[in-house]
Every structure is written in structure tokens, then in C-alpha cells.
Short mmCIF file of C-alpha atoms in Angstrom, two decimals:
data_model
loop_
_atom_site.label_atom_id
_atom_site.label_comp_id
_atom_site.label_asym_id
_atom_site.label_seq_id
_atom_site.Cartn_x
_atom_site.Cartn_y
_atom_site.Cartn_z
CA MET A 1284 0.00 0.00 0.00
CA PRO A 1285 1.45 3.42 -0.92
CA GLY A 1286 2.57 5.47 2.01
CA ASN A 1287 2.91 2.54 4.42
CA MET A 1288 6.22 3.86 5.69
CA LYS A 1289 4.49 6.99 6.87
CA GLY A 1290 2.03 4.89 8.85
CA HIS A 1291 4.75 2.80 10.44
CA THR A 1292 6.77 5.90 11.30
CA MET A 1293 3.68 7.38 12.91
CA HIS A 1294 3.24 4.32 15.09
CA ARG A 1295 6.91 4.16 16.07
CA GLU A 1296 6.37 7.68 17.36
CA THR A 1297 3.25 6.45 19.16
CA LEU A 1298 5.24 3.68 20.85
CA ARG A 1299 7.91 6.22 21.84
CA LYS A 1300 5.24 8.32 23.56
CA ILE A 1301 3.70 5.27 25.24
CA ILE A 1302 7.00 3.96 26.58
CA SER A 1303 7.97 7.38 27.92
CA GLN A 1304 4.65 7.78 29.74
CA PRO A 1305 4.96 7.20 33.50
CA THR A 1306 3.00 4.39 35.09
CA LYS A 1307 0.30 5.22 37.62
CA ALA A 1308 2.63 3.97 40.35
CA GLN A 1309 5.38 6.36 39.19
CA GLU A 1310 2.96 9.28 39.04
CA GLU A 1311 1.60 8.45 42.48
CA LEU A 1312 5.13 8.24 43.93
CA ARG A 1313 6.00 11.66 42.52
CA ARG A 1314 2.78 13.20 43.77
CA HIS A 1315 3.08 11.65 47.23
CA LEU A 1316 6.67 12.82 47.67
CA ALA A 1317 6.14 16.29 46.16
CA ASP A 1318 3.09 16.94 48.36
CA CYS A 1319 4.97 16.13 51.57
CA LYS A 1320 5.81 19.39 53.38
CA ARG A 1321 7.77 17.80 56.22
CA VAL A 1322 9.63 14.58 55.47
CA SER A 1323 10.40 12.35 58.47
CA LEU A 1324 13.93 12.43 59.91
CA GLU A 1325 14.77 8.91 58.73
CA ASP A 1326 13.40 9.51 55.25
CA LYS A 1327 15.18 12.83 54.68
CA LYS A 1328 18.51 11.23 55.58
CA ILE A 1329 17.92 8.60 52.90
CA LEU A 1330 16.65 11.14 50.37
CA SER A 1331 19.78 13.23 50.83
CA ARG A 1332 22.03 10.21 50.39
CA ASN A 1333 20.11 9.03 47.33
CA LEU A 1334 20.25 12.51 45.81
CA GLY A 1335 24.01 12.47 46.41
CA SER A 1336 24.21 9.14 44.56
CA LEU A 1337 22.36 10.66 41.61
CA ALA A 1338 24.96 13.46 41.52
CA GLU A 1339 27.80 10.92 41.69
CA ALA A 1340 26.30 9.08 38.71
CA ILE A 1341 26.54 12.28 36.64
CA ASN A 1342 30.15 13.04 37.53
CA PRO A 1343 31.83 10.22 39.51
CA THR A 1344 35.17 12.03 39.66
CA ASN A 1345 33.75 15.40 40.75
CA PRO A 1346 30.23 14.97 42.21
CA LYS A 1347 30.35 18.46 43.78
CA ALA A 1348 30.50 19.93 40.29
CA ALA A 1349 27.47 17.83 39.38
CA ILE A 1350 25.62 19.17 42.45
CA LYS A 1351 26.27 22.76 41.32
CA GLN A 1352 25.06 21.85 37.84
CA ILE A 1353 21.86 20.27 39.21
CA ILE A 1354 21.07 23.25 41.43
CA ALA A 1355 21.73 25.76 38.63
CA GLN A 1356 19.51 23.90 36.17
CA SER A 1357 16.72 23.34 38.71
CA GLY A 1358 16.28 27.06 39.33
CA LEU A 1359 16.27 26.41 43.10
CA LYS A 1360 18.63 29.11 44.30
CA GLY A 1361 18.66 30.59 47.79
CA ALA A 1362 18.67 28.00 50.58
CA VAL A 1363 19.48 25.08 48.26
CA GLU A 1364 22.45 26.89 46.73
CA ASP A 1365 23.69 28.19 50.09
CA LYS A 1366 23.28 24.89 51.98
CA PRO A 1367 23.64 22.07 49.40
CA LYS A 1368 24.60 19.47 52.04
CA ARG A 1369 21.07 19.68 53.41
CA TYR A 1370 19.96 18.06 50.14
CA PHE A 1371 23.01 16.16 48.86
CA GLN A 1372 25.02 13.74 51.00
CA LEU A 1373 28.16 12.25 49.48
CA ASP A 1374 30.34 9.49 50.89
CA GLY A 1375 32.14 10.74 53.99
CA ASP A 1376 29.87 13.75 54.49
CA LYS A 1377 28.75 14.54 58.03
CA GLU A 1378 25.19 15.46 58.89
CA PRO A 1379 24.75 19.21 58.30
CA LYS A 1380 24.48 21.34 61.45
CA GLU A 1381 21.23 22.85 60.19
CA GLY A 1382 19.78 19.38 59.67
CA PHE A 1383 18.52 17.84 56.45
CA ALA A 1384 15.95 19.59 54.27
CA THR A 1385 12.34 18.59 54.83
CA GLU A 1386 10.38 19.75 51.76
CA GLY A 1387 9.63 16.85 49.43
CA LEU A 1388 8.98 18.99 46.35
CA LYS A 1389 12.53 20.38 46.28
CA PHE A 1390 13.96 16.86 46.50
CA VAL A 1391 11.75 15.86 43.56
CA LYS A 1392 12.78 18.82 41.40
CA LEU A 1393 16.47 18.21 42.07
CA ALA A 1394 16.10 14.50 41.29
CA GLU A 1395 14.33 15.26 38.01
CA VAL A 1396 17.16 17.51 36.88
CA ALA A 1397 19.69 14.85 37.90
CA GLY A 1398 17.77 12.30 35.85
CA GLU A 1399 17.89 14.51 32.76
CA LEU A 1400 21.60 15.25 33.17
CA ASN A 1401 22.36 11.55 33.54
CA CYS A 1402 20.30 10.65 30.45
CA SER A 1403 22.67 9.68 27.62
CA VAL A 1404 20.04 10.14 24.88
CA LYS A 1405 19.04 13.81 24.78
CA ARG A 1406 15.56 13.30 23.40
CA ASP A 1407 12.37 14.43 25.14
CA ASP A 1408 10.88 10.94 25.52
CA TYR A 1409 14.11 9.56 26.98
CA LYS A 1410 14.48 12.52 29.32
CA LYS A 1411 10.91 12.15 30.58
CA LYS A 1412 11.51 8.48 31.33
CA ALA A 1413 14.80 9.39 33.05
CA ARG A 1414 13.07 11.95 35.31
CA TYR A 1415 10.63 9.41 36.70
CA GLU A 1416 13.32 6.76 37.09
CA ALA A 1417 15.42 9.28 39.05
CA ILE A 1418 12.48 9.87 41.42
CA GLN A 1419 12.28 6.11 41.99
CA LYS A 1420 15.99 6.06 42.84
CA LEU A 1421 15.49 9.07 45.09
CA ALA A 1422 12.73 7.32 47.04
CA HIS A 1423 14.48 3.95 47.25
CA GLY A 1424 14.65 2.74 50.84
CA THR A 1425 12.25 5.38 52.16
CA SER A 1426 8.68 5.02 53.40
CA PHE A 1427 7.54 6.59 50.13
CA ALA A 1428 8.75 3.64 48.03
CA PRO A 1429 6.53 0.55 47.68
CA ALA A 1430 7.76 -2.51 49.54
CA LEU A 1431 10.15 -4.62 47.51
CA PRO A 1432 9.02 -8.10 46.50
CA HIS A 1433 10.62 -11.26 47.90
CA ASN A 1434 11.64 -9.76 51.22
CA SER A 1435 10.06 -12.39 53.43
CA HIS A 1436 12.16 -14.31 55.93
CA GLU A 1437 11.76 -17.46 53.82
CA ASN A 1438 13.40 -15.66 50.91
CA GLN A 1439 16.24 -13.86 52.60
CA ALA A 1440 18.67 -16.78 52.52
CA LEU A 1441 17.96 -17.40 48.83
CA GLN A 1442 18.34 -13.72 47.98
CA ALA A 1443 21.63 -13.63 49.91
CA VAL A 1444 22.98 -16.42 47.67
CA ILE A 1445 21.90 -14.61 44.49
CA ASP A 1446 23.37 -11.35 45.80
CA GLU A 1447 26.67 -13.10 46.54
CA TYR A 1448 26.62 -14.62 43.04
CA CYS A 1449 26.24 -11.13 41.54
CA VAL A 1450 29.05 -9.73 43.67
CA ARG A 1451 31.46 -12.53 42.74
CA VAL A 1452 30.69 -12.35 39.01
CA ALA A 1453 31.09 -8.55 39.05
CA GLU A 1454 34.41 -8.86 40.87
CA ALA A 1455 35.65 -11.47 38.39
CA ILE A 1456 34.79 -9.19 35.47
CA GLY A 1457 36.58 -6.29 37.16
CA ASP A 1458 39.68 -8.37 37.90
CA ARG A 1459 39.93 -10.30 34.61
CA SER A 1460 38.81 -7.79 32.00
CA LYS A 1461 39.57 -4.18 31.15
CA ILE A 1462 35.93 -3.15 30.94
CA GLN A 1463 36.37 -0.42 33.56
CA ASP A 1464 39.27 1.01 31.54
CA LEU A 1465 36.96 1.09 28.52
CA TRP A 1466 34.24 2.91 30.45
CA THR A 1467 36.80 5.47 31.62
CA SER A 1468 38.06 6.02 28.07
CA LEU A 1469 34.54 6.40 26.66
CA ARG A 1470 33.87 9.40 28.91
CA SER A 1471 36.39 11.44 26.94
CA THR A 1472 36.19 9.53 23.65
CA PRO A 1473 32.56 8.55 22.94
CA VAL A 1474 32.21 5.65 20.53
CA THR A 1475 29.10 4.24 18.89
CA ILE A 1476 28.35 1.27 16.63
CA GLU A 1477 27.09 1.75 13.09
CA SER A 1478 25.37 -0.88 10.95
CA GLN A 1479 25.94 -1.45 7.22
CA TYR A 1480 24.43 -3.92 4.77
CA LEU A 1481 27.09 -6.10 3.23
CA ASP A 1482 27.52 -5.77 -0.54
CA LYS A 1483 30.25 -5.09 -3.08
CA ASN A 1484 29.86 -1.35 -2.70
CA THR A 1485 30.17 -1.29 1.09
CA PRO A 1486 32.95 1.20 1.81
CA PRO A 1487 35.65 0.23 4.33
CA SER A 1488 35.94 2.09 7.59
CA PRO A 1489 38.48 4.92 7.58
CA TRP A 1490 39.76 3.43 10.81
CA GLY A 1491 40.68 0.06 9.25
CA LYS A 1492 40.20 -3.41 10.75
CA ALA A 1493 40.17 -2.01 14.28
CA ALA A 1494 36.67 -0.68 13.55
CA CYS A 1495 35.17 -4.16 13.02
CA VAL A 1496 32.89 -5.13 15.90
CA PRO A 1497 33.35 -8.75 17.06
CA GLU A 1498 30.34 -11.05 16.73
CA ASP A 1499 30.45 -11.63 20.50
CA ILE A 1500 29.17 -8.06 20.88
CA ILE A 1501 26.57 -7.85 18.10
CA THR A 1502 25.76 -9.76 14.91
CA ALA A 1503 23.07 -9.93 12.23
CA ALA A 1504 22.87 -11.81 8.94
CA GLY A 1505 23.90 -9.77 5.90
CA ARG A 1506 25.15 -6.84 7.93
CA GLN A 1507 28.42 -5.66 9.38
CA PHE A 1508 28.87 -3.53 12.47
CA LEU A 1509 31.61 -0.94 12.81
CA PHE A 1510 32.90 1.18 15.66
CA SER A 1511 32.70 4.88 14.89
CA PRO A 1512 33.39 8.14 16.74
CA ASN A 1513 30.10 9.20 18.31
CA ASP A 1514 29.44 12.84 17.42
CA ALA A 1515 25.70 12.65 18.18
CA PRO A 1516 25.10 10.59 21.35
CA GLU A 1517 21.42 11.49 21.37
CA TYR A 1518 20.90 9.57 18.11
CA ALA A 1519 23.13 6.58 18.77
CA HIS A 1520 21.50 3.25 17.86
CA TYR A 1521 23.61 1.14 20.21
CA GLU A 1522 24.07 3.34 23.25
CA VAL A 1523 24.71 0.40 25.60
CA TRP A 1524 27.17 -1.63 23.52
CA SER A 1525 29.83 -1.07 26.18
CA GLU A 1526 27.74 -2.94 28.77
CA PRO A 1527 28.59 -6.60 28.01
CA ALA A 1528 25.49 -8.81 27.85
CA VAL A 1529 24.65 -12.50 27.55
CA GLU A 1530 21.27 -13.78 26.42
CA LEU A 1531 19.80 -16.01 29.12
CA GLY A 1532 16.65 -17.05 27.27
CA HIS A 1533 13.04 -15.92 26.89
CA ILE A 1534 10.61 -14.72 29.49
CA SER A 1535 6.84 -14.94 29.10
CA ILE A 1536 4.56 -12.68 31.12
CA SER A 1537 0.88 -13.53 31.13
CA HIS A 1538 -1.95 -10.98 31.41
CA LYS A 1539 -5.71 -11.25 31.36
CA VAL A 1540 -7.13 -8.89 28.75
CA ARG A 1541 -10.34 -8.22 26.83
CA LEU A 1542 -10.74 -8.39 23.05
CA PHE A 1543 -13.72 -7.78 20.83
CA THR A 1544 -14.51 -11.05 19.04
CA ILE A 1545 -15.31 -11.02 15.35
CA PRO A 1546 -18.42 -12.96 14.27
CA LYS A 1547 -17.59 -15.73 11.80
CA SER A 1548 -19.63 -14.04 9.08
CA MET A 1549 -17.34 -10.98 9.21
CA ARG A 1550 -13.93 -12.58 9.70
CA GLU A 1551 -13.03 -12.65 6.02
CA LEU A 1552 -13.19 -8.85 6.02
CA PHE A 1553 -10.36 -8.70 8.56
CA THR A 1554 -7.93 -10.70 6.44
CA SER A 1555 -4.87 -8.49 6.26
CA GLU A 1556 -4.21 -9.37 2.59
CA LEU A 1557 -7.20 -7.17 1.69
CA TYR A 1558 -5.24 -4.11 2.74
CA ARG A 1559 -1.95 -4.78 1.00
CA GLY A 1560 -1.78 -3.34 -2.49
CA GLU A 1561 -5.09 -2.81 -4.27
CA ALA A 1562 -7.91 -2.64 -1.71
CA ASP A 1563 -11.23 -4.37 -2.13
CA LEU A 1564 -13.44 -1.29 -1.76
CA PRO A 1565 -16.76 -3.18 -1.45
CA ALA A 1566 -15.24 -5.21 1.38
CA LEU A 1567 -13.96 -2.06 3.02
CA ARG A 1568 -17.37 -0.42 2.80
CA ARG A 1569 -19.01 -3.51 4.29
CA LEU A 1570 -16.47 -3.58 7.09
CA ASN A 1571 -16.93 0.14 7.65
CA SER A 1572 -20.71 -0.33 7.93
CA TRP A 1573 -20.28 -3.16 10.40
CA LEU A 1574 -17.93 -1.12 12.59
CA GLU A 1575 -20.52 1.64 12.69
CA SER A 1576 -23.28 -0.83 13.55
CA ILE A 1577 -21.44 -2.16 16.62
CA GLY A 1578 -20.70 1.32 17.92
CA TYR A 1579 -17.06 1.70 16.91
CA SER A 1580 -16.04 5.29 17.59
CA GLU A 1581 -13.08 6.80 15.77
CA ALA A 1582 -12.85 9.53 18.39
CA ASP A 1583 -12.34 7.35 21.46
CA SER A 1584 -11.78 3.90 19.95
CA LEU A 1585 -14.43 2.33 22.16
CA LEU A 1586 -16.78 -0.48 21.21
CA SER A 1587 -20.25 -1.38 22.41
CA GLU A 1588 -20.74 -3.86 25.23
CA ASP A 1589 -23.27 -5.84 23.15
CA ASP A 1590 -23.03 -9.56 23.96
CA ASP A 1591 -24.82 -10.67 20.79
CA ALA A 1592 -22.74 -13.33 19.03
CA GLU A 1593 -24.03 -12.13 15.66
CA VAL A 1594 -22.38 -8.76 16.04
CA GLY A 1595 -19.44 -9.83 18.17
CA SER A 1596 -18.81 -9.33 21.86
CA TRP A 1597 -16.14 -8.75 24.46
CA GLN A 1598 -14.31 -11.88 25.62
CA ASN A 1599 -11.58 -12.39 28.20
CA TYR A 1600 -8.27 -13.75 26.94
CA ASN A 1601 -4.92 -14.79 28.31
CA ILE A 1602 -2.11 -13.00 26.45
CA CYS A 1603 1.58 -13.74 26.92
CA PHE A 1604 4.12 -11.04 26.15
CA VAL A 1605 7.44 -12.66 25.32
CA TYR A 1606 10.84 -10.98 25.54
CA LYS A 1607 14.46 -11.97 25.24
CA VAL A 1608 16.16 -11.51 28.60
CA TYR A 1609 19.84 -10.68 29.06
CA ILE A 1610 22.19 -10.45 32.01
CA ASN A 1611 24.73 -7.64 31.63
CA ALA A 1612 27.56 -5.82 33.38
CA LYS A 1613 26.76 -2.21 34.29
CA GLU A 1614 28.88 0.66 35.57
CA LYS A 1615 27.80 2.02 38.95
CA SER A 1616 28.19 5.66 39.91
CA ASP A 1617 31.36 4.90 41.86
CA GLY A 1618 32.97 3.21 38.84
CA THR A 1619 32.51 -0.33 40.16
CA ILE A 1620 30.59 -3.09 38.36
CA SER A 1621 27.13 -4.44 39.08
CA LEU A 1622 25.04 -7.01 37.25
CA GLY A 1623 21.91 -5.92 35.43
CA MET A 1624 18.96 -7.23 33.46
CA LYS A 1625 17.82 -6.16 30.00
CA LEU A 1626 14.68 -7.07 28.02
CA GLU A 1627 14.31 -6.94 24.24
CA PRO A 1628 11.38 -7.72 21.92
CA ILE A 1629 11.53 -10.78 19.69
CA PRO A 1630 12.35 -10.25 15.99
CA TYR A 1631 9.47 -10.65 13.55
CA GLY A 1632 8.46 -14.21 12.70
CA GLU A 1633 10.71 -15.98 15.20
CA PHE A 1634 9.50 -19.30 16.57
CA GLU A 1635 10.23 -20.56 20.07
CA MET A 1636 9.76 -24.27 20.81
CA THR A 1637 9.86 -25.57 24.35
CA GLY A 1638 8.65 -28.75 25.96
CA GLN A 1639 5.55 -26.98 27.20
CA THR A 1640 4.43 -24.52 24.53
CA LEU A 1641 4.89 -23.38 20.97
CA SER A 1642 4.25 -19.72 20.34
CA PHE A 1643 4.26 -17.94 17.00
CA LEU A 1644 5.68 -14.49 17.48
CA SER A 1645 4.95 -11.50 15.28
CA SER A 1646 5.36 -7.75 15.48
CA ASN A 1647 2.46 -5.35 15.92
CA SER A 1648 2.41 -1.87 14.46
CA HIS A 1649 4.48 -0.47 17.34
CA GLY A 1650 7.30 -2.99 17.07
CA ALA A 1651 6.58 -4.67 20.41
CA THR A 1652 6.37 -8.44 20.05
CA GLN A 1653 3.76 -10.76 21.46
CA ALA A 1654 2.93 -14.44 21.57
CA VAL A 1655 -0.77 -14.80 22.17
CA GLU A 1656 -2.63 -17.92 23.24
CA ASN A 1657 -6.40 -18.07 22.92
CA TYR A 1658 -8.08 -19.83 25.85
CA CYS A 1659 -11.43 -18.11 26.27
CA LEU A 1660 -12.85 -17.82 22.79
CA THR A 1661 -12.62 -21.43 21.61
CA GLN A 1662 -11.60 -23.13 24.87
CA GLU A 1663 -8.58 -24.52 23.02
CA ALA A 1664 -4.87 -23.95 23.54
CA GLY A 1665 -4.15 -23.16 19.91
CA PRO A 1666 -1.69 -20.27 19.48
CA VAL A 1667 -3.01 -16.94 18.25
CA GLY A 1668 -0.77 -14.41 16.50
CA LEU A 1669 -1.02 -10.65 16.77
CA GLU A 1670 -0.98 -8.68 13.54
CA CYS A 1671 -1.98 -5.22 12.43
CA ILE A 1672 -4.18 -4.13 9.55
CA LEU A 1673 -5.04 -0.71 8.20
CA GLN A 1674 -8.67 0.12 8.77
CA PRO A 1675 -10.69 2.87 7.01
CA ASP A 1676 -12.10 5.67 9.11
CA LEU A 1677 -15.82 6.35 9.33
CA THR A 1678 -15.96 9.10 6.70
CA GLY A 1679 -16.36 6.65 3.83
CA GLU A 1680 -13.39 8.15 1.99
CA TYR A 1681 -10.90 5.51 0.88
CA ASP A 1682 -7.97 7.49 -0.49
CA PHE A 1683 -5.03 5.21 0.26
CA GLU A 1684 -2.57 7.81 -0.95
CA ASN A 1685 -3.47 9.77 2.18
CA GLN A 1686 -2.71 8.00 5.48
CA ASP A 1687 -4.60 10.64 7.45
CA ASN A 1688 -7.96 8.93 6.90
CA LEU A 1689 -6.74 5.56 8.16
CA VAL A 1690 -6.60 4.28 11.72
CA PHE A 1691 -4.85 1.24 13.14
CA ILE A 1692 -6.46 -1.61 15.01
CA GLN A 1693 -4.84 -4.78 16.33
CA THR A 1694 -6.21 -8.02 14.93
CA PHE A 1695 -5.64 -11.43 16.52
CA TYR A 1696 -5.32 -14.46 14.24
CA ASP A 1697 -5.81 -18.14 15.01
CA ARG A 1698 -2.72 -20.16 14.18
CA ALA A 1699 -2.02 -23.85 13.92
CA PHE A 1700 0.81 -25.26 15.99
CA ASP A 1701 3.13 -25.02 12.98
CA GLY A 1702 2.43 -21.28 12.82
CA THR A 1703 0.03 -21.44 9.87
CA VAL A 1704 -2.48 -18.60 9.95
CA LEU A 1705 -6.05 -19.91 10.23
CA GLY A 1706 -7.95 -16.63 10.31
CA PRO A 1707 -8.80 -13.54 12.37
CA VAL A 1708 -10.75 -14.07 15.59
CA ALA A 1709 -10.75 -10.80 17.54
CA PHE A 1710 -9.36 -7.29 17.61
CA ALA A 1711 -8.49 -4.46 19.97
CA ASP A 1712 -8.52 -0.71 19.45
CA SER A 1713 -5.27 1.04 18.57
CA SER A 1714 -4.94 2.54 22.07
CA TRP A 1715 -4.57 -0.88 23.68
CA GLN A 1716 -1.23 0.05 25.30
CA THR A 1717 -2.82 2.91 27.27
CA PHE A 1718 -5.34 3.44 30.05
CA ASN A 1719 -7.83 4.70 27.44
CA SER A 1720 -8.49 1.18 26.21
CA ASN A 1721 -10.89 -1.58 27.24
CA PHE A 1722 -8.07 -4.02 26.52
CA TRP A 1723 -6.76 -4.21 30.09
CA ILE A 1724 -8.91 -5.76 32.80
CA GLU A 1725 -6.64 -4.55 35.62
CA ASP A 1726 -4.78 -1.21 35.49
CA ILE A 1727 -1.99 -2.69 37.56
CA GLU A 1728 -1.19 -5.16 34.77
CA LEU A 1729 -0.93 -2.34 32.24
CA GLU A 1730 1.40 -0.51 34.64
CA GLU A 1731 3.56 -3.62 34.80
CA PHE A 1732 3.56 -3.94 31.00
CA GLN A 1733 4.56 -0.30 30.51
CA SER A 1734 7.28 -0.49 33.15
CA LEU A 1735 8.99 -3.36 31.32
CA GLN A 1736 9.22 -1.71 27.90
CA GLY A 1737 12.89 -0.99 27.20
CA LEU A 1738 13.87 -2.36 30.64
CA ASP A 1739 17.63 -2.14 31.27
CA VAL A 1740 18.33 -1.87 35.00
CA GLU A 1741 20.49 -3.19 37.80
CA LEU A 1742 19.38 -6.52 39.25
CA SER A 1743 18.55 -4.76 42.51
CA ASP A 1744 15.74 -2.84 40.75
CA PRO A 1745 12.30 -4.09 41.96
CA ARG A 1746 11.20 -4.85 38.39
CA ALA A 1747 14.26 -7.02 37.79
CA GLN A 1748 13.77 -8.72 41.15
CA LYS A 1749 10.22 -9.71 40.24
CA LEU A 1750 11.37 -11.18 36.92
CA LEU A 1751 14.34 -12.86 38.58
CA TYR A 1752 12.34 -14.84 41.15
CA GLY A 1753 9.22 -15.37 39.02
CA THR A 1754 5.50 -15.61 39.77
CA ASP A 1755 2.62 -17.75 38.56
CA ARG A 1756 2.32 -15.39 35.57
CA ILE A 1757 6.04 -15.16 34.76
CA LYS A 1758 7.77 -18.12 33.14
CA PHE A 1759 11.38 -18.35 31.97
CA PHE A 1760 12.70 -20.56 29.16
CA PRO A 1761 16.53 -20.75 29.11
CA SER A 1762 18.55 -20.77 25.90
CA ILE A 1763 21.91 -21.72 27.47
CA ALA A 1764 22.76 -25.40 27.80
CA GLN A 1765 22.82 -26.84 31.32
CA SER A 1766 20.72 -24.00 32.75
CA GLU A 1767 17.34 -25.69 33.09
CA SER A 1768 14.96 -23.81 35.35
CA ILE A 1769 14.44 -26.73 37.73
CA ALA A 1770 12.78 -26.41 41.12
CA GLY A 1771 15.19 -26.15 44.02
CA ALA A 1772 15.77 -23.30 46.42
CA ALA A 1773 14.23 -21.03 43.76
CA ARG A 1774 10.85 -21.39 42.06
CA ARG A 1775 10.67 -23.71 39.05
CA GLY A 1776 10.46 -21.71 35.84
CA SER A 1777 12.30 -18.68 37.27
CA ILE A 1778 15.51 -17.02 36.13
CA ALA A 1779 16.96 -17.52 39.62
CA ALA A 1780 16.37 -21.29 39.41
CA SER A 1781 18.09 -21.36 36.01
CA ILE A 1782 21.12 -19.41 37.26
CA LEU A 1783 21.54 -21.64 40.31
CA HIS A 1784 21.16 -24.86 38.28
CA ASN A 1785 23.75 -23.54 35.84
CA LEU A 1786 26.10 -22.71 38.71
CA ASP A 1787 25.76 -26.21 40.18
CA HIS A 1788 25.84 -28.35 37.03
CA ALA A 1789 27.19 -26.54 33.96
CA ASP A 1790 30.52 -27.27 32.32
CA ASP A 1791 32.98 -24.38 32.21
CA GLU A 1792 32.01 -23.38 28.65
CA ASN A 1793 28.32 -23.17 29.61
CA LEU A 1794 28.73 -21.28 32.88
CA ILE A 1795 26.80 -18.02 32.62
CA SER A 1796 29.51 -16.26 34.61
CA ASN A 1797 32.20 -17.43 32.16
CA LYS A 1798 30.13 -16.37 29.16
CA LEU A 1799 29.63 -12.89 30.60
CA LEU A 1800 33.33 -12.67 31.49
CA LYS A 1801 34.31 -13.62 27.92
CA VAL A 1802 32.00 -11.01 26.37
CA SER A 1803 33.37 -8.42 28.82
CA GLN A 1804 36.93 -9.24 27.79
CA VAL A 1805 36.11 -9.06 24.07
CA THR A 1806 34.12 -5.84 24.46
CA ALA A 1807 36.88 -4.15 26.44
CA ALA A 1808 39.70 -5.33 24.16
CA SER A 1809 37.97 -4.36 20.89
CA GLY A 1810 36.69 -1.02 22.19
CA LEU A 1811 40.04 -0.01 23.63
CA ASN A 1812 41.81 -1.17 20.46
CA PHE A 1813 39.55 1.06 18.34
CA ILE A 1814 40.21 4.07 20.56
CA SER A 1815 43.95 3.34 20.43
CA SER A 1816 43.83 3.08 16.62
CA MET A 1817 42.25 6.54 16.38
CA ILE A 1818 44.84 8.02 18.70
CA GLU A 1819 47.67 6.32 16.80
CA LYS A 1820 46.38 7.72 13.51
CA HIS A 1821 46.49 11.21 14.99
CA ARG A 1822 49.96 10.51 16.38
CA THR A 1823 51.20 9.46 12.93
CA SER A 1824 49.87 12.71 11.48
CA LEU A 1825 52.18 14.65 13.80
CA ALA A 1826 54.95 13.88 11.32
CA ARG A 1827 53.37 16.39 8.98
CA ILE A 1828 54.44 19.23 11.24
#
């Protein structure tokens, strides 16, 4: 269809806005903290220390300079500028004689500025996300923060073992790789990774073989990846290449949602082939009339609650969102190493076979990837794929050269176990990733979904902790040999169980810790070699003088 790229670009922008939107929990945390006029003594001590940590993350070598920068950008002069230690506590600082500050709103404003300054991608959506994440870090450990999961007495011994595992792996990476040297060098010499399609006309890098990125860092069929000086960090495609990562497997998170079922007599009109190339205008007009008859509203994307099977009805479904999950090495504000967790969507059309389920995975219009299983509509466990079709608006004008009169809906297709498409069964409105949709039965599940988009955090983060230990709705499927997620001290089907089984039983080449150490060594060596090659080229040019 002409102009499709415009539509997809529009929906990438929509996803960017959705991902950057704070969850209700994040908004409530900000409001609760900002509205507090007098913070308790214990809380304000922690807030001051956490705010100091945010400053250290901006400038580890000179956090006092970062504090001045935060205050200047926040616009909070006067008392904050005159008595910064009332708000910022660094390592070794004594309690200020005047006592810690008590007004929650000032702590919030300072944290928001710190979040923006520490955001490596200088784009509005990234900065907005960074502000709310900084407030979460500010409130960590205080009475304002929600209680962390898995803090019962029964869990403490298990968590202590996992914590010790993380410490030992981080120490091994620090001792046996030069990754910290790379991080130090990147502060003064930013480097990014560029992607090129391989063909006869692909130009070589001006920096020679040193620019070639090893496959241990990133690889893709038909493409080559090259190190390059990063002159526009806000537009870098691979901002976190310097944080070594190892794929652990796939994680499936189940949610109960609502979809509008399509009556059998209308399902042929939802076949996506109708809207690729030349459109069947009579079919579009019939579909348009049916949407009007069931109460579809272009303005608010809502549908009627009619339970008549002839016109379709709302049904409850179980939907599983599937992501690739990675363990990675991250730089802390003090320059030391911690372990982290990263989630990524699945590439289009990838199949995942396990002993328990087969899911066909496909991309929706926003690029997020889902594996959907239909339980409620047909009472069968047959997989259902999620696709997107272009739908005409209600004006009756079908000018496909103009994308402005088209709206997106999400259509769910029955699939056989081999992935064969059997036909459309239900659809959701295009706002399904927001609170404006009937899609979500529980707001808290939408909050969880939104909070996991683009997740890349330290393992101590509450979201990572929940994924690490698992729940009845969260299942992990390992991709590393000898890392089966078998029941033991940790829950069966959890990442923690997989890590511990791997630690106990894996051969050296399959140990997760060894794999992460190897990637760290390769990342550090290749990154430092590229920086050295640039410096050496400049040194050679000195002979021209």
C-alpha cells in the first residue's frame, strides 16, 4: 500500500510516547513525595544520600560539580544553593548542622534535573523516562517507596545467595577484564556502533580493521557492524554496547485482557491481505458499515458492550508477552561493576519451541512483540498471533494515498501449531497500550507492561527482582545449555532457578559467569583497540608538522 512507511513511522512515534509515559505507580510516587511538606527524619537522611548518589552518577570524579550543575539547572537558588549538604550527602559527608531539608517537592525537582543530566540520549521521551526513574531512585529505601518483593524471611537466605553470586561475578569481570578502563576512556572519547548492509559497494571504515565489531558483541545476517566516533550521542543506535550482555533465554509474562470477538460471518473482512496493495473497496465499505453498527467510535476507539454473538462481543483472553532476557555488566556511579537485566522484543516471525508450549511471534504496528494464546474464545490452547491491519475511518473516503484517513487496530489471528495462519478471531482498538483502552482488565497489569518496555536496570531494581524470582504469571525458558529452570531453592520456571542450576551443574564453557566474562573481555579489548587506533592515527599525522 502506498505510504505505508508513513504509517509505520507514525506508530513508532506512538510507541515512543507510550513507553515514555509514566506508570500510575510512578505518578503516584512523585505526587506523594512532592506533596509532603515535612519529610520524616529517617526519610530525609535517605533522600539526601540518594540525591548524592544521583549526583555521583553524573560526575563520579567530581560529584560536587554535578551538584552545582543540578542546582543551577533546577532554578532552586537561595537555601538550596547556600546549603547544598542539606539536600546532597556524598560518601564521607557529616550530617549538616542545620539538619537535612524537609520539603519533598525540592527533593523531587532536584532528582528530576539529575535524571535529565544523567540521560545519555538527549531526546524528550528519553528525558521524561529518566526523570521518573530518578524519582524512583530518590525514594528507594524510604517510606515513600513501595515494599520490595521477595523480602520475606523465607526468601532472605535465597536472595543472599543470588546477591553473593552477583558480587562474585562482578568482581571477576573487574579483575579479569579491562571493561572499567573502557568505560573510563569512553567518557572522553565517545564511541558508537554503526550498521551497514554487506555488498560489493560497502565502503571500508576509515579506521581500518580495528573498527570491526566482534560477533560476540553484536551480529546480524547480511550486515556488518563498525565502531565509529560518536558525534551525536542522542541519536546513537547502540548506546549500551559497552555494557557486556549475555542472552539467558526468553521470558513470558501472562496478562488477562479483553478483546472484541469477530463474528464468523465478518472474519473474512479482517484478512490483512485485503489491505496490502489494491484494496477491495466493497469489502472495506461492508467492514466500515459493520464497525458503525457495533458502535465503533473513531474519536475514542471504544466499542459497544453488546453480547450478541451475531455482532461480536467482548471476551476475556490470556495473552503472553514474550521478551528476550539478558544479564549484563553495568557501571555504577562509583565506577565499580554491578550485574543488570535487559529485556528486548523478539524479531518478527521468530518461533520458540519448548517442551511446554509453541508460540508464534509477530510484530504489531508499534514494534513490540507478542505471543498470544487463545483460551477463552474457543476453549482450546491453539496459538493466536497478533498482527496489524489498516482500517478505514468512518468518513467513507478511501484514499489510500493519504494516510490521514486511516486508523490502526490490532487483529488477533488463530494459528495452527506449525504457525500457519487460520484466520482472524478478535481485535483491539489502537490505544490498547494505554489506560484509554478496554483491553486491560486490571490497570496494575498495564502498569507492569509499561514499566517493562525498554527495561535495562540493575538486578537490585524491583522490576528485575520480580522477573528474577518469578511468579505464577512469569515463566522463563533458558537458551543456554545446562541451565534448566528446575525447582530447588528457587521457584521452578524462574531465572533464579536457572542461574543456580547452571552454577551447580554446567561445564565451564556453559557457565553463565564465564560467558559474561568472555563477552566483557572481548568488548573491552575491541573497544580499547579502536580508541587506540584513532589516537595512533592522529599521532602518525604529527609527522606532517
